[in-house]
Coordinates of C-alpha atoms and ligand atoms in Angstrom, one line a residue:
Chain C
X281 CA 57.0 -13.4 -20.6
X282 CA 53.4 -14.5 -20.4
X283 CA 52.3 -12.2 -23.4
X284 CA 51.8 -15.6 -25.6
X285 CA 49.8 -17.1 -23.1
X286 CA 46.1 -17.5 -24.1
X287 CA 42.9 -17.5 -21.8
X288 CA 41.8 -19.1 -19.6
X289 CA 44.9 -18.7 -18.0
X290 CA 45.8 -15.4 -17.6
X291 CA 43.1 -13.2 -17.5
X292 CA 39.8 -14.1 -15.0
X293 CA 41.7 -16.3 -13.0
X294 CA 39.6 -18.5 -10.5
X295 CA 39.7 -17.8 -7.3
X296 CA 41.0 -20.8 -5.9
X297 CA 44.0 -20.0 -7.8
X298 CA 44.4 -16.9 -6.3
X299 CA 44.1 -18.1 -3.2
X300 CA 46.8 -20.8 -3.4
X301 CA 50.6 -21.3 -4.7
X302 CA 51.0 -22.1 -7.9
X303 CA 52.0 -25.7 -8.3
X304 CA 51.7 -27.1 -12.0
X305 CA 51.8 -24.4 -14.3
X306 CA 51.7 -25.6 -18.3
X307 CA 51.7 -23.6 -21.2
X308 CA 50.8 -24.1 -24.8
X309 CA 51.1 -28.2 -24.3
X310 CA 50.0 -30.7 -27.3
X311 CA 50.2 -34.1 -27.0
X312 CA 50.8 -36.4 -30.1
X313 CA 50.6 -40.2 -30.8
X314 CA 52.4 -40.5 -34.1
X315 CA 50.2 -38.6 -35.9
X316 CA 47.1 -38.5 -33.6
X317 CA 46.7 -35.0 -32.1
X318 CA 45.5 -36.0 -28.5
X319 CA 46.2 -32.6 -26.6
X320 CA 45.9 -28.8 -28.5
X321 CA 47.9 -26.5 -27.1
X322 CA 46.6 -27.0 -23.3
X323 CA 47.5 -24.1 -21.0
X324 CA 46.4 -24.1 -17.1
X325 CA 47.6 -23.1 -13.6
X326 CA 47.1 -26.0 -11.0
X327 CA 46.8 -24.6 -7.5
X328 CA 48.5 -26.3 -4.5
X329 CA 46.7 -27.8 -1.4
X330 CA 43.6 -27.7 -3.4
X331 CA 41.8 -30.4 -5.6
X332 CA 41.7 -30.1 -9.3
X333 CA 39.2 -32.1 -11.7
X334 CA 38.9 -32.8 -15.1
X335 CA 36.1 -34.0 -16.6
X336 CA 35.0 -34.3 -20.6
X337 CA 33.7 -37.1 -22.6
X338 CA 36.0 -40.3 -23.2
X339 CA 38.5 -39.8 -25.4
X340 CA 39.0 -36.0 -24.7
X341 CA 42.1 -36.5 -23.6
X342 CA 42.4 -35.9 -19.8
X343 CA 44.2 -38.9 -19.3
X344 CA 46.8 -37.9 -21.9
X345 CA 47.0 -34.5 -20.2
X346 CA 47.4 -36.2 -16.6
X347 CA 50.0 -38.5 -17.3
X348 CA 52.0 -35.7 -19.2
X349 CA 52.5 -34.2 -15.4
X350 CA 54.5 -36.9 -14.3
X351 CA 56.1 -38.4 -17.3
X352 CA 54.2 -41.4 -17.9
X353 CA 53.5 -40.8 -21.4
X354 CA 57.3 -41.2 -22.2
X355 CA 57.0 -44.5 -22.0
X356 CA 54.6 -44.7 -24.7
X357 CA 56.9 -45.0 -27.7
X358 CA 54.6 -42.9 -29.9
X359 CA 53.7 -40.2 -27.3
X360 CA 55.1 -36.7 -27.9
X361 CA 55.0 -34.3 -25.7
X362 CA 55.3 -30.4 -26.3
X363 CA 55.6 -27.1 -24.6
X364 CA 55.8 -26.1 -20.8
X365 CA 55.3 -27.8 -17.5
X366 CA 56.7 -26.5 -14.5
X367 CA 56.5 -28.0 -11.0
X368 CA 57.3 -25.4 -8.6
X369 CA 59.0 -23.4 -11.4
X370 CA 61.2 -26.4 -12.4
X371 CA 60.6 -27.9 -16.0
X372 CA 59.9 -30.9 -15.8
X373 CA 60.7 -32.1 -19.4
X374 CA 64.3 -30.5 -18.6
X375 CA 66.7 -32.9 -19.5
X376 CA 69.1 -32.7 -16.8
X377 CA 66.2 -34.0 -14.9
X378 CA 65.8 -37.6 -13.3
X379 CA 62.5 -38.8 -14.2
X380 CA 62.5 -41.1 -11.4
X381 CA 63.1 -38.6 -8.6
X382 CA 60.2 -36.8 -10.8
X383 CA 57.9 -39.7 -10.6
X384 CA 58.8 -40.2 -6.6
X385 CA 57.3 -36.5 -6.1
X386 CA 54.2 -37.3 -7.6
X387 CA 51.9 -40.7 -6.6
X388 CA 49.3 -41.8 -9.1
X389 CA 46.1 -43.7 -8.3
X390 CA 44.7 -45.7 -11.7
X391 CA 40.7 -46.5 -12.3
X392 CA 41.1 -50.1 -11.5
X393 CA 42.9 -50.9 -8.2
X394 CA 46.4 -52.7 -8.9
X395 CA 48.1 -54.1 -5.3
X396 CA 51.0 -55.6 -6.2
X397 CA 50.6 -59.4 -5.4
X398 CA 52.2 -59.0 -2.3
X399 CA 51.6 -58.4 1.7
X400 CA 49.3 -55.1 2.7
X401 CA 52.3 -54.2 4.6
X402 CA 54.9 -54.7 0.9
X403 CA 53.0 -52.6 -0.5
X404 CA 52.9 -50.1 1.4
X405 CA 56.3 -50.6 2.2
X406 CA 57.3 -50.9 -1.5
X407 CA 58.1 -47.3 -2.6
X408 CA 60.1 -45.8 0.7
X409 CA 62.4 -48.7 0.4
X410 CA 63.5 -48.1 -3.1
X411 CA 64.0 -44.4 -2.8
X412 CA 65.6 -44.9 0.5
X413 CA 62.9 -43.3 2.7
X414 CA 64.2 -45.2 5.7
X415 CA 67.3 -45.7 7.5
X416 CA 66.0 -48.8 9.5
X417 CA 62.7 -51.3 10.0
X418 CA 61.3 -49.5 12.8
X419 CA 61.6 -46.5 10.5
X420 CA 59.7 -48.2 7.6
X421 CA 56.8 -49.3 10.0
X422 CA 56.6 -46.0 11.3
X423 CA 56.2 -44.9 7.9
X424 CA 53.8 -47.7 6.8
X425 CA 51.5 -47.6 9.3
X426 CA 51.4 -43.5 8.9
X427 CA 50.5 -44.1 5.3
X428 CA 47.5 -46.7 5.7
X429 CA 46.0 -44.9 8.5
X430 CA 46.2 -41.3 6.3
X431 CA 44.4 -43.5 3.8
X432 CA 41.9 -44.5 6.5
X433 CA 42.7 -48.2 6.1
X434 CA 45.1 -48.8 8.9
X435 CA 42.2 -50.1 11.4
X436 CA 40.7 -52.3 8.7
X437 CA 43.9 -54.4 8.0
X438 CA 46.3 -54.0 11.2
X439 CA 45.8 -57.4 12.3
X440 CA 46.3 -58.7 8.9
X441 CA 49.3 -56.7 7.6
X442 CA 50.7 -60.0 6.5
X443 CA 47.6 -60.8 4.2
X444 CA 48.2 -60.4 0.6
X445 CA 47.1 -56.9 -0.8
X446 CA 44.8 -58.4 -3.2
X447 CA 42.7 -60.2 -1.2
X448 CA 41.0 -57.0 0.0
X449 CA 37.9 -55.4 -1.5
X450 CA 38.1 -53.2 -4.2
X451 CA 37.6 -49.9 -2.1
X452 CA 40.3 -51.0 0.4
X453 CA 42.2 -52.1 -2.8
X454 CA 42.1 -48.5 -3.5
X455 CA 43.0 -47.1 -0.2
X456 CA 45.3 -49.4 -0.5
X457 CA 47.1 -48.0 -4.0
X458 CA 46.8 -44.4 -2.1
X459 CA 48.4 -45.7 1.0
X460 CA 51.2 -46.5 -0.8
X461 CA 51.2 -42.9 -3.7
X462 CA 51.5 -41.3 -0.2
X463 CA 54.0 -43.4 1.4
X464 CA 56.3 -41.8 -0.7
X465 CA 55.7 -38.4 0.6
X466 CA 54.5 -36.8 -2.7
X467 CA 53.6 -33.6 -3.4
X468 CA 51.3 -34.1 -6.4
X469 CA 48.8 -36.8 -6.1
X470 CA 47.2 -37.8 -9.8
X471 CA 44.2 -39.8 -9.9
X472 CA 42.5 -41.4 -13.0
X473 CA 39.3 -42.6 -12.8
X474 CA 39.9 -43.7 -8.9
X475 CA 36.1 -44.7 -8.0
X476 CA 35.0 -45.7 -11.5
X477 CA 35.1 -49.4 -9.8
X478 CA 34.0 -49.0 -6.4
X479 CA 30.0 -49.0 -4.7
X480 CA 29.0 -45.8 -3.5
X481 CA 29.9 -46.8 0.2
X482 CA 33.7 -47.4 -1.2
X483 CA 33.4 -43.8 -3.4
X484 CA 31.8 -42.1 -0.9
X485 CA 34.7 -43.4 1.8
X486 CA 37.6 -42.4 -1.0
X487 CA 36.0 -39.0 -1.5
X488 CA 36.0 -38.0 2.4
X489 CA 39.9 -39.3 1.9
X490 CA 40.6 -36.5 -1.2
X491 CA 39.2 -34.0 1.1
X492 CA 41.2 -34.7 3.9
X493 CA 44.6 -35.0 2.1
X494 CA 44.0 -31.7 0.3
X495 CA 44.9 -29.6 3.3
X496 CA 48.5 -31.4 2.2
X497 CA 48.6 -32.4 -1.3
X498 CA 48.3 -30.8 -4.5
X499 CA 45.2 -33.7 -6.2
X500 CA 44.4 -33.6 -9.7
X501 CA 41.3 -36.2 -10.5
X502 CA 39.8 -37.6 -13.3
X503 CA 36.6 -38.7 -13.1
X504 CA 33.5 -39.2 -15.4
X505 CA 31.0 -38.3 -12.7
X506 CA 30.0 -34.5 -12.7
X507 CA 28.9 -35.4 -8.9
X508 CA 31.6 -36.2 -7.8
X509 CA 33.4 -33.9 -9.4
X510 CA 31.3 -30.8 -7.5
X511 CA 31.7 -32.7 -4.6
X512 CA 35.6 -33.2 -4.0
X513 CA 37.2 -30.6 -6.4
X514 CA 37.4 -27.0 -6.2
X515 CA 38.9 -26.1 -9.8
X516 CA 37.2 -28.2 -12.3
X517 CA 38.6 -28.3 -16.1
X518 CA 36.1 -29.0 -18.8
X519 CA 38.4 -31.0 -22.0
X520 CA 36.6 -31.4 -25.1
X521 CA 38.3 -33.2 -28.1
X522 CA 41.7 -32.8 -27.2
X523 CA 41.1 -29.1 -26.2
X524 CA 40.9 -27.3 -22.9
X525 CA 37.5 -25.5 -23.0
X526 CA 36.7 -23.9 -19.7
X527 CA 38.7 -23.6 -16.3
X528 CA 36.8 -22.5 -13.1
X529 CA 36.0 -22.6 -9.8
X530 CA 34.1 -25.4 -9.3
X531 CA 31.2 -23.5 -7.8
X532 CA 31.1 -21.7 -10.9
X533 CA 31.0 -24.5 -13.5
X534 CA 28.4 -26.5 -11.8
X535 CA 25.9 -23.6 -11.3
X536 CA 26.6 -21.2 -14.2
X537 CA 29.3 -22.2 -16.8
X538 CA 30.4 -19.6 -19.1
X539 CA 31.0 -22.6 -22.8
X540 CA 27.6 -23.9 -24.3
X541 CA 30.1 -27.4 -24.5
X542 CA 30.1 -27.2 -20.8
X543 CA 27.1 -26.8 -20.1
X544 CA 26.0 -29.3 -22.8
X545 CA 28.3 -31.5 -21.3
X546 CA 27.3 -31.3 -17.7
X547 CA 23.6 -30.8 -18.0
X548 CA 23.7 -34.1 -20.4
X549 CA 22.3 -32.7 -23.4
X550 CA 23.4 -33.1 -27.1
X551 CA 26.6 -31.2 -27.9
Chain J
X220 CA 18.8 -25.1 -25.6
X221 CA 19.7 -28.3 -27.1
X222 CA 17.6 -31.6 -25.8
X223 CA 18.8 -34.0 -23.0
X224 CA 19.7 -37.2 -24.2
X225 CA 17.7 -38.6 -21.6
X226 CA 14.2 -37.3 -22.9
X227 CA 12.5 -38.2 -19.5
X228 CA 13.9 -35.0 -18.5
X229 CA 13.1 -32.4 -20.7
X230 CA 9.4 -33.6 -19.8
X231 CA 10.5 -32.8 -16.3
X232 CA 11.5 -29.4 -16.6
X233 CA 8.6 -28.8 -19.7
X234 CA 6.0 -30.3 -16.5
X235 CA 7.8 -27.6 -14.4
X236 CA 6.8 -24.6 -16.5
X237 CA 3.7 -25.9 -16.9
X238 CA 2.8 -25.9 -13.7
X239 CA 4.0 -22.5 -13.1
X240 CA 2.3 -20.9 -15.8
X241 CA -1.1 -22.3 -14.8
X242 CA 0.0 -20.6 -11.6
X243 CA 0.4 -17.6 -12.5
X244 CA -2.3 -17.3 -15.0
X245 CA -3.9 -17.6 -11.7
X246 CA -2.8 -15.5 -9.8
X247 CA -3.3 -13.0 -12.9
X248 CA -6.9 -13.9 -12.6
X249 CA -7.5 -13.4 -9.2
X250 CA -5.1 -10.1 -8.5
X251 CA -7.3 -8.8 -11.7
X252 CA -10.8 -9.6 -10.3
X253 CA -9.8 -8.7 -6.7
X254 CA -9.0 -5.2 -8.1
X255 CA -12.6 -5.4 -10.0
X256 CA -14.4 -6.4 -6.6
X257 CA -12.8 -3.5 -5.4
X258 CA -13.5 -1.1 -7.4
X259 CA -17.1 -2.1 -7.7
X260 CA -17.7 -3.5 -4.3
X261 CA -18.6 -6.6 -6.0
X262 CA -18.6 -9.1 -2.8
X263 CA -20.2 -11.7 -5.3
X264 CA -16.5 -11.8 -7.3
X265 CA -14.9 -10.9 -3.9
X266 CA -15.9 -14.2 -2.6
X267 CA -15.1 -16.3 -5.6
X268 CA -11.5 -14.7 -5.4
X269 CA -11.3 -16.0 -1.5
X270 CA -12.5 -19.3 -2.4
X271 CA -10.3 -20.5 -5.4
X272 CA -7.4 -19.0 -3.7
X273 CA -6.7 -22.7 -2.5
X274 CA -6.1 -24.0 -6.1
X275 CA -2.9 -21.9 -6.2
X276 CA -1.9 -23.5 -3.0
X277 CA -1.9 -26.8 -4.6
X278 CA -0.6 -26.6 -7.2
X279 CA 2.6 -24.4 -5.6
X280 CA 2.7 -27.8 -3.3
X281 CA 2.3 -29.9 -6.5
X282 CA 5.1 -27.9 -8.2
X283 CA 7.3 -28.6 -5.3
X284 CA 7.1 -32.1 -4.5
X285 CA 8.0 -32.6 -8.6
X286 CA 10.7 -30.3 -8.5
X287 CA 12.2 -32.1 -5.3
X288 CA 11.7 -35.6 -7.2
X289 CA 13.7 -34.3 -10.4
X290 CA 16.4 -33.4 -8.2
X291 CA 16.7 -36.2 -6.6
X292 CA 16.3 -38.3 -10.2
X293 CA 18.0 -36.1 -12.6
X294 CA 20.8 -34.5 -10.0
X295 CA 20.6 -31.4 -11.8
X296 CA 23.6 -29.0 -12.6
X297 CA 24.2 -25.6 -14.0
X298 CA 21.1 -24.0 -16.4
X299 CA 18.8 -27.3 -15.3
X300 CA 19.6 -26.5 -11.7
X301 CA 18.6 -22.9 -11.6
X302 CA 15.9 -23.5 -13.7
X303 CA 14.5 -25.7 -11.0
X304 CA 15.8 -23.5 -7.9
X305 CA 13.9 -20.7 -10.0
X306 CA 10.6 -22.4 -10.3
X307 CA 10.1 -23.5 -6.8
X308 CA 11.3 -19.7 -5.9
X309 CA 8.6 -18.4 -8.7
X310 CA 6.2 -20.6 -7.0
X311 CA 6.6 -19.2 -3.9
X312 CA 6.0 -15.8 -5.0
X313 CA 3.0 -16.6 -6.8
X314 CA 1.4 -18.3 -3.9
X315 CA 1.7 -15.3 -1.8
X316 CA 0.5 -13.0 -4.4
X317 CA -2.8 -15.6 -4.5
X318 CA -3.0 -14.7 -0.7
X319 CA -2.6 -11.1 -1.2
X320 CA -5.0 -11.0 -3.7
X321 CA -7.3 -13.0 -1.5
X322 CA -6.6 -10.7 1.5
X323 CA -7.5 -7.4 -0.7
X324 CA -10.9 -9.6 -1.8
X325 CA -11.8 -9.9 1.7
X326 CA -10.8 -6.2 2.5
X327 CA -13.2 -4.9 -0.5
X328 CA -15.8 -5.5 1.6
X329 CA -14.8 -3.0 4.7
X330 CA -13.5 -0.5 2.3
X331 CA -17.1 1.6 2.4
X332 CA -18.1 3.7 0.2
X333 CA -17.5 6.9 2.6
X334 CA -14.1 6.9 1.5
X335 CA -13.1 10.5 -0.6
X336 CA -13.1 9.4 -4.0
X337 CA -9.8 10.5 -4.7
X338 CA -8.5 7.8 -2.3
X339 CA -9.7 5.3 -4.0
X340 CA -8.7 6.3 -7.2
X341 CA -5.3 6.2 -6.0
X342 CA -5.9 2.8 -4.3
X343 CA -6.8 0.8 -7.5
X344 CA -4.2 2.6 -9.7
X345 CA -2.1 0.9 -7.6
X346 CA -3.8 -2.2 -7.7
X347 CA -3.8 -1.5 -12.0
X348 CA 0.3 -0.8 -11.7
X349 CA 1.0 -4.2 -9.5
X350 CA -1.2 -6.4 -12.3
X351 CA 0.5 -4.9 -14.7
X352 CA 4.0 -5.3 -12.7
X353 CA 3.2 -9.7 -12.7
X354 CA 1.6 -9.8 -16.1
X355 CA 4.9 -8.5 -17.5
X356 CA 7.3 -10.3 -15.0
X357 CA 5.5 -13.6 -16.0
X358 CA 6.0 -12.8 -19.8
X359 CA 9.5 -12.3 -19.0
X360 CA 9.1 -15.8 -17.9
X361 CA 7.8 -17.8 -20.2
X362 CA 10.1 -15.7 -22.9
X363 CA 12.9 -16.2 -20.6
X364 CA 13.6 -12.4 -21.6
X365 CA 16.3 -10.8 -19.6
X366 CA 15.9 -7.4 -20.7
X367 CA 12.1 -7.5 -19.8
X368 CA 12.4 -8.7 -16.2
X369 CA 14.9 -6.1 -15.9
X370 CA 12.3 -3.3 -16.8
X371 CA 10.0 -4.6 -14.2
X372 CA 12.0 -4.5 -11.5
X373 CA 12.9 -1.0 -12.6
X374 CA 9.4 0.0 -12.7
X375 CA 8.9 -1.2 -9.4
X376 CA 9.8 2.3 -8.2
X377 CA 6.6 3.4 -9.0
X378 CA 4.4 1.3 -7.2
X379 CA 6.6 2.5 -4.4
X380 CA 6.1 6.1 -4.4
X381 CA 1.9 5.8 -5.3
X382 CA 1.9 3.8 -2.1
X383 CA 4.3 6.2 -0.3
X384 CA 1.7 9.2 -1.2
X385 CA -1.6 7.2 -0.5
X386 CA 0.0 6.2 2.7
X387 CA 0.9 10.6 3.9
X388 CA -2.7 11.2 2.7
X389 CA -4.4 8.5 4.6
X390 CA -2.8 9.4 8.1
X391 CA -4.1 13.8 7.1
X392 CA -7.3 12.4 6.6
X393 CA -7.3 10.2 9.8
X394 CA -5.7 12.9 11.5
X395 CA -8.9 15.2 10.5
X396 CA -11.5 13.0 11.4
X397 CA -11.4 9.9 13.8
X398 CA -14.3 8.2 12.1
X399 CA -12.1 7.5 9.0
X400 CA -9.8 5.6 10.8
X401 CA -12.1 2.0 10.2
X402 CA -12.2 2.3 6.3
X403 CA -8.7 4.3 6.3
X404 CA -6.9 1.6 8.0
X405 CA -8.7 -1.2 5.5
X406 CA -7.4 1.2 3.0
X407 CA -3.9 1.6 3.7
X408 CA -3.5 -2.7 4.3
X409 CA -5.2 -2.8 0.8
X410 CA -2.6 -0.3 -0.1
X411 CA -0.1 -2.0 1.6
X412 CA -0.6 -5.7 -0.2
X413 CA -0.4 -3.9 -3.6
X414 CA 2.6 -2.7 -2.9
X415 CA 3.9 -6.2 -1.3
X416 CA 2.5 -7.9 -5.1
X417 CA 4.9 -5.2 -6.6
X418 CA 7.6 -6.6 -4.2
X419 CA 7.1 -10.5 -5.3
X420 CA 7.0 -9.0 -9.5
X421 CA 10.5 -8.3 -8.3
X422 CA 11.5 -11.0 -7.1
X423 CA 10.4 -13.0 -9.4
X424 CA 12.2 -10.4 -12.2
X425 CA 15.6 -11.2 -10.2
X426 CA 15.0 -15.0 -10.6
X427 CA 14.8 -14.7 -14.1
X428 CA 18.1 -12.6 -14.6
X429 CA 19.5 -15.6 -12.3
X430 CA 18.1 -18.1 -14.2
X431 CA 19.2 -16.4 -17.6
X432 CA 22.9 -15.5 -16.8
X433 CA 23.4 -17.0 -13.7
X434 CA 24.3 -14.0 -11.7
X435 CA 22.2 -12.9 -8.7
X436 CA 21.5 -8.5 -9.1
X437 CA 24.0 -6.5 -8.4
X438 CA 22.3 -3.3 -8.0
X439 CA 20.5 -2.0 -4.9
X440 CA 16.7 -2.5 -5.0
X441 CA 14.6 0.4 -6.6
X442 CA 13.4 0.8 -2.8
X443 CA 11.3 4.0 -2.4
X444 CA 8.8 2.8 0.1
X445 CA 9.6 5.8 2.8
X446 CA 6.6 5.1 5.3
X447 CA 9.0 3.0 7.6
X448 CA 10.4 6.0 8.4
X449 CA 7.4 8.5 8.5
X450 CA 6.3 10.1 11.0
X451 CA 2.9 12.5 12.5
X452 CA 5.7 15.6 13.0
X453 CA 7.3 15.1 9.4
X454 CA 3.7 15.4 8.0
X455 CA 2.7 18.5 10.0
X456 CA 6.0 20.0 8.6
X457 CA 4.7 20.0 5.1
Ligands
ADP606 N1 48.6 -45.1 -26.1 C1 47.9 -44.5 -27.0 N2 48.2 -44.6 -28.3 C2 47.5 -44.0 -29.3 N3 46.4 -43.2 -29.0 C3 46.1 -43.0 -27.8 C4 46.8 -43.7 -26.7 N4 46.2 -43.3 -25.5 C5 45.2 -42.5 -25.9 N5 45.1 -42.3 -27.2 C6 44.1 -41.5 -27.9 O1 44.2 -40.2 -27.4 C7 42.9 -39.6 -27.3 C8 42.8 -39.2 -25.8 O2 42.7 -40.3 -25.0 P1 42.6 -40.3 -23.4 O3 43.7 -39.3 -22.9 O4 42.7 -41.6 -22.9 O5 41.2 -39.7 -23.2 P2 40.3 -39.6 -21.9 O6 41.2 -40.0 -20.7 O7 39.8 -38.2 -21.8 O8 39.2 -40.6 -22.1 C9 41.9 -40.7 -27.7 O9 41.5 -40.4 -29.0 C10 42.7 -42.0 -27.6 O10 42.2 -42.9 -28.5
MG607 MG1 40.9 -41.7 -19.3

């Protein structure tokens, strides 16, 4: 069944994805918008309780690929989506699926920080109501004030739960937006961009946060610092115009990358 | 390679090599004329060797305070980032070669003329074999040639066994006579440092196939210095 399947998928597999389940597996995926290839044939194996990073220049198309996991791009009208992406062995682009339930198993964290303009404690408190997380209010603080302090906020802002979400600072703005992915209780935590707006105080407090919630969560970031990228992931994914060029151990693609456009890339040279 | 985009950098790492070759055309230089004031019992070039030794010692500190500043500017990854872990390594091995050489230089003195010719013959072919082991391992270098580092640290087999024979010949001749012991014991530390100079060529030889395909050695090293484990019985046996 995986005879089609091209490297770097099957054959020198990292070892982090060895070592873990399998939990996003896609195969031969291209992304379109109307006639704009964005994504050529993209195969990879995400790993569970692990963190995953893509890096590549702008316009590579690692946002396309991310918001393909959970469906976001079907609500770009142009967007098409082809090939395989399982969840847990589940297609995710079955149709008998409900996108919705989909989208409540997998919290996404944007670049720019966007409370909704609401209470710290709406926020939070936002997602487990709709999808019925909660038979009563004690319930739904339990679960709120679980969330915030996973998110290392919930000693900064529990005497102000009433204070509107956006009058915190950007990095609590963005503890904040994961507070609430992971009141949810997702499985797969996306992340685009999350410290591109944040001082190094705010990234640096975000980055201990990744690494904490990957003993639990399956995290795929983008991000356009290579640092950061060594420093919180352990599979890093190198995309290059709309193609996936190298998959590795992070270890490995920091110190010795096997693609000249990898190594171009993360050494800042020319390509 | 292709260039940075930020051309600040390439300067860096260009300043880096730089640096390293002026090191080791040093340590070139002095190894070479410590073997000469050996083998002429120049004290004259001896003492020159001891005194410039300190040059090398600069510039390995020189080499590492810049190497530590373009880390902390240029947060190197991948190729850049061994090529800087590489140099400062490199460095360090050069700087003790300087110190070996000077250590032989200050040795050519006690090594006295009563030694048996044939002695030290054998000393400086090995003190030939190790110049020839870093002159090679530093073309390997500044080629960045894989395949040649490789062959050195083959080759450093060689310097191995010479020292491992000197070493069984010095203990029958101290064995024989008691008042060889002095210049014997100069000898064999002479002996000794050559074969330690063949030890650094190697290292430096592994740090290039690192820096090339960024893969330490796999293979055991071509160990075949045996004297560790030689004994006063195991040479009456022969
Ligand atoms: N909504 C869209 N409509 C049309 N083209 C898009 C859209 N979003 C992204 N693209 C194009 O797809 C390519 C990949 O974009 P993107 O996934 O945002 O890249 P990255 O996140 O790596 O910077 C780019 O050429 C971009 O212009
Ligand atoms: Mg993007």
């Amino acid at each position: 069944m995986d005879t089609m399947i091209k490297t770097p998928v099957a054959d020198s597999a990292p070892r982090i994805a060895r070592e873990r389940p399998l939990k996003i597996k896609a195969r031969n995926v291209d992304v379109y918008y109307g006639e704009k290839h964005a994504i050529n044939d993209l195969s990879i194996d995400i790993p569970d309780s692990a963190v995953s990073a893509f890096i590549g220049p702008s316009g590579c198309g690692k946002s396309t690929f991310l918001r393909s996991i959970n469906r976001m791009n079907d609500t770009i009208p142009s967007c098409r989506v082809t090939g395989n992406i399982e969840i847990d062995g589940r297609d995710i682009y079955d149709r008998t699926l409900d996108v919705v339930q989909l989208r409540a198993r997998i919290g996404m964290v944007f670049q720019k920080p966007n409370p909704f303009p609401k209470s710290i404690y709406e926020n939070v408190a936002y997602g487990p109501r709709i999808h019925g997380f909660a038979r009563n209010k004690t319930d739904l603080e339990e679960i709120v004030v679980t969330s915030l302090k996973k998110a290392g906020l919930f000693e900064e802002v529990k005497d102000r739960l009433d204070h509107s979400g956006t009058s915190l600072s950007g990095g609590q703005q963005q503890r904040l937006c994961i507070a609430r992915a992971i009141a949810v209780n997702p499985e797969v935590i996306l992340m685009d961009e999350p410290c591109s707006a944040l001082d190094p105080i705010a990234t640096a407090r975000i980055e201990e946060l990744i690494d904490e919630l990957r003993q639990n969560f399956c995290i795929v970031i983008v991000t356009h610092s290579m640092q950061q990228a060594a420093r919180v992931s352990q599979l890093t994914a190198f995309f290059h115009l709309g193609n996936l060029v190298e998959v590795g151990d992070t270890d490995d693609i920091f110190t010795a990358p096997k693609d000249k456009r990898t190594q171009d890339y993360i050494t800042g040279r020319f390509g | 390679m292709s260039d940075h985009i930020v051309k600040a950098y390439d300067e860096d790492l260009a300043n880096l090599k730089t640096m390293l070759a002026q090191m080791g055309g040093l340590a070139e230089d002095h190894l070479a004329k410590a073997i000469e004031a050996l083998a002429r019992r120049d004290t004259k070039l001896a003492d020159y060797v001891i005194a410039q030794d300190e040059k090398i010692d600069a510039l390995e500190l020189q080499l590492e305070e810049r190497a530590i500043l373009t880390i902390a500017k240029r947060q190197p990854m991948a190729r850049d980032l061994r090529e800087i872990m590489v140099a400062i390594r490199i460095a360090s091995d050069l700087e003790r070669i300087g110190d070996l050489a000077k250590n032989i230089a200050k040795r050519s003195h006690a090594i006295s003329e009563a030694l048996p010719r044939k002695l030290a013959t054998g000393l400086t072919r090995m003190g030939r074999l190790s110049l020839e082991q870093l002159k090679d391992v530093l073309d390997a270098y500044t080629t960045t040639d894989d395949a040649k580092a490789l062959e050195v640290w083959r080759n450093d087999g060689e310097l191995d066994a010479l020292y491992n024979s000197i070493f069984r010949e010095l203990l029958t001749y101290m064995m024989e006579d008691p008042r060889m012991i002095g210049p014997c014991t100069h000898l064999l530390f002479g002996a000794k440092n050559f074969e330690r100079i063949g030890d650094h060529a190697t290292n430096i030889a592994e740090n290039i196939h690192y820096l090339v395909s960024g893969q330490t050695m796999r293979e055991e090293r071509p160990k075949k210095d045996t004297t560790s484990t030689t004994t006063f019985d195991s040479l009456n046996e022969r």
